[in-house]
Every structure is written in structure tokens, then in C-alpha cells.
Amino acid sequence: MAATWMRQRDTPIVYLYCEHCQSCCYSSLEHLALLLPELKQFHSRYPRIRALPAHYIEAAGGRALVSSYESVTSAARIDIVTSLENFQILQIAGGQA
């Protein structure tokens, strides 16, 4: 299965194509952040969360995407900083109220 990255409306998207079954799927970088263990812990601690608008910053010498999620019922918030050069997680901050 090959993976490529593309942009759709200025949102980083991962696109996967399986040559064996000739199927494809794609997901936004913000959605993929929800699969991180830290986000899963945050979501189990705060079952009602919402995504905040993503924004771009300079980090680690390049452009990065900040994906943020907050609890609907408390002041808890978590931020994920992802490099747009190589899509590595640069920082995860927050997670507690």
C-alpha cells in the first residue's frame, strides 16, 4: 500500500491506495491526530470534545500545523504541533484542565 500526501482546501490530507484490491482512502491530518495515544487518553478523560480551527506556525525551522481539541464541559485543551515538511509530531501540549 502506498501513501502520498496532498492538500485539499489548504488542509493536509493523507491518501492511501492499495494496489492489491485497488481501493483508496484518505483522511485529514487533524483527523489522524485523534488516533494518537495522547488524544485517546484525552478523549477518554473528557468524552465531550470538539476540534478548534487549525492554524499554522513556524516550528523546528519549518512550517507546522497546530491541531487543537478542547473539552466541551471543562477548560481542558490539548494541542498537537505537526511538521508540514515530514508530518512528524513536534509537540503535544496540554491535556489537563
GROMACS .gro file of C-alpha atoms in nm:
model
   97
    1MET     CA    1   0.000   0.000   0.000
    2ALA     CA    2   0.146   0.334  -0.099
    3ALA     CA    3   0.080   0.657   0.091
    4THR     CA    4   0.101   1.004  -0.051
    5TRP     CA    5   0.014   1.343   0.090
    6MET     CA    6  -0.193   1.607  -0.081
    7ARG     CA    7  -0.364   1.929   0.014
    8GLN     CA    8  -0.733   1.989  -0.013
    9ARG     CA    9  -0.856   2.340   0.062
   10ASP     CA   10  -0.532   2.412   0.249
   11THR     CA   11  -0.589   2.108   0.472
   12PRO     CA   12  -0.317   1.840   0.474
   13ILE     CA   13  -0.468   1.507   0.366
   14VAL     CA   14  -0.315   1.158   0.362
   15TYR     CA   15  -0.420   0.945   0.066
   16LEU     CA   16  -0.370   0.566   0.075
   17TYR     CA   17  -0.404   0.340  -0.224
   18CYS     CA   18  -0.395  -0.041  -0.210
   19GLU     CA   19  -0.264  -0.188  -0.535
   20HIS     CA   20  -0.386  -0.536  -0.436
   21CYS     CA   21  -0.756  -0.452  -0.403
   22GLN     CA   22  -0.738  -0.120  -0.592
   23SER     CA   23  -0.917   0.068  -0.317
   24CYS     CA   24  -0.825   0.401  -0.168
   25CYS     CA   25  -0.899   0.606   0.139
   26TYR     CA   26  -0.796   0.944   0.270
   27SER     CA   27  -0.804   1.135   0.596
   28SER     CA   28  -0.715   1.484   0.714
   29LEU     CA   29  -0.411   1.541   0.931
   30GLU     CA   30  -0.640   1.677   1.204
   31HIS     CA   31  -0.844   1.356   1.198
   32LEU     CA   32  -0.532   1.140   1.214
   33ALA     CA   33  -0.430   1.328   1.531
   34LEU     CA   34  -0.731   1.169   1.703
   35LEU     CA   35  -0.555   0.832   1.667
   36LEU     CA   36  -0.260   0.938   1.884
   37PRO     CA   37  -0.246   0.771   2.228
   38GLU     CA   38  -0.239   1.113   2.396
   39LEU     CA   39  -0.560   1.214   2.217
   40LYS     CA   40  -0.725   0.884   2.301
   41GLN     CA   41  -0.642   0.944   2.669
   42PHE     CA   42  -0.772   1.299   2.646
   43HIS     CA   43  -1.094   1.179   2.484
   44SER     CA   44  -1.147   0.906   2.745
   45ARG     CA   45  -1.089   1.160   3.025
   46TYR     CA   46  -1.315   1.418   2.856
   47PRO     CA   47  -1.578   1.234   2.647
   48ARG     CA   48  -1.727   1.552   2.501
   49ILE     CA   49  -1.458   1.724   2.295
   50ARG     CA   50  -1.455   1.945   1.990
   51ALA     CA   51  -1.194   2.040   1.735
   52LEU     CA   52  -1.082   2.401   1.724
   53PRO     CA   53  -0.982   2.568   1.397
   54ALA     CA   54  -0.635   2.454   1.293
   55HIS     CA   55  -0.368   2.716   1.236
   56TYR     CA   56  -0.014   2.732   1.104
   57ILE     CA   57   0.303   2.835   1.286
   58GLU     CA   58   0.678   2.824   1.236
   59ALA     CA   59   0.836   2.543   1.442
   60ALA     CA   60   1.159   2.342   1.427
   61GLY     CA   61   1.278   2.551   1.134
   62GLY     CA   62   0.974   2.499   0.915
   63ARG     CA   63   0.601   2.539   0.876
   64ALA     CA   64   0.382   2.341   1.116
   65LEU     CA   65   0.013   2.274   1.169
   66VAL     CA   66  -0.141   2.314   1.515
   67SER     CA   67  -0.444   2.091   1.568
   68SER     CA   68  -0.631   2.169   1.890
   69TYR     CA   69  -0.910   1.995   2.075
   70GLU     CA   70  -1.095   2.111   2.385
   71SER     CA   71  -1.339   1.967   2.631
   72VAL     CA   72  -1.693   2.094   2.600
   73THR     CA   73  -1.751   2.053   2.975
   74SER     CA   74  -1.425   2.190   3.121
   75ALA     CA   75  -1.128   2.412   3.037
   76ALA     CA   76  -0.915   2.114   2.929
   77ARG     CA   77  -0.738   2.152   2.596
   78ILE     CA   78  -0.472   1.967   2.400
   79ASP     CA   79  -0.261   2.097   2.111
   80ILE     CA   80  -0.070   1.887   1.858
   81VAL     CA   81   0.204   2.052   1.653
   82THR     CA   82   0.284   1.861   1.332
   83SER     CA   83   0.562   1.941   1.086
   84LEU     CA   84   0.436   2.003   0.733
   85GLU     CA   85   0.778   1.907   0.597
   86ASN     CA   86   0.770   1.543   0.709
   87PHE     CA   87   0.443   1.513   0.909
   88GLN     CA   88   0.626   1.426   1.230
   89ILE     CA   89   0.467   1.521   1.562
   90LEU     CA   90   0.681   1.803   1.703
   91GLN     CA   91   0.494   1.867   2.026
   92ILE     CA   92   0.188   1.767   2.223
   93ALA     CA   93   0.089   2.018   2.490
   94GLY     CA   94  -0.194   2.028   2.741
   95GLY     CA   95  -0.438   1.753   2.806
   96GLN     CA   96  -0.531   1.865   3.156
   97ALA     CA   97  -0.770   2.129   3.285
   0.00000   0.00000   0.00000
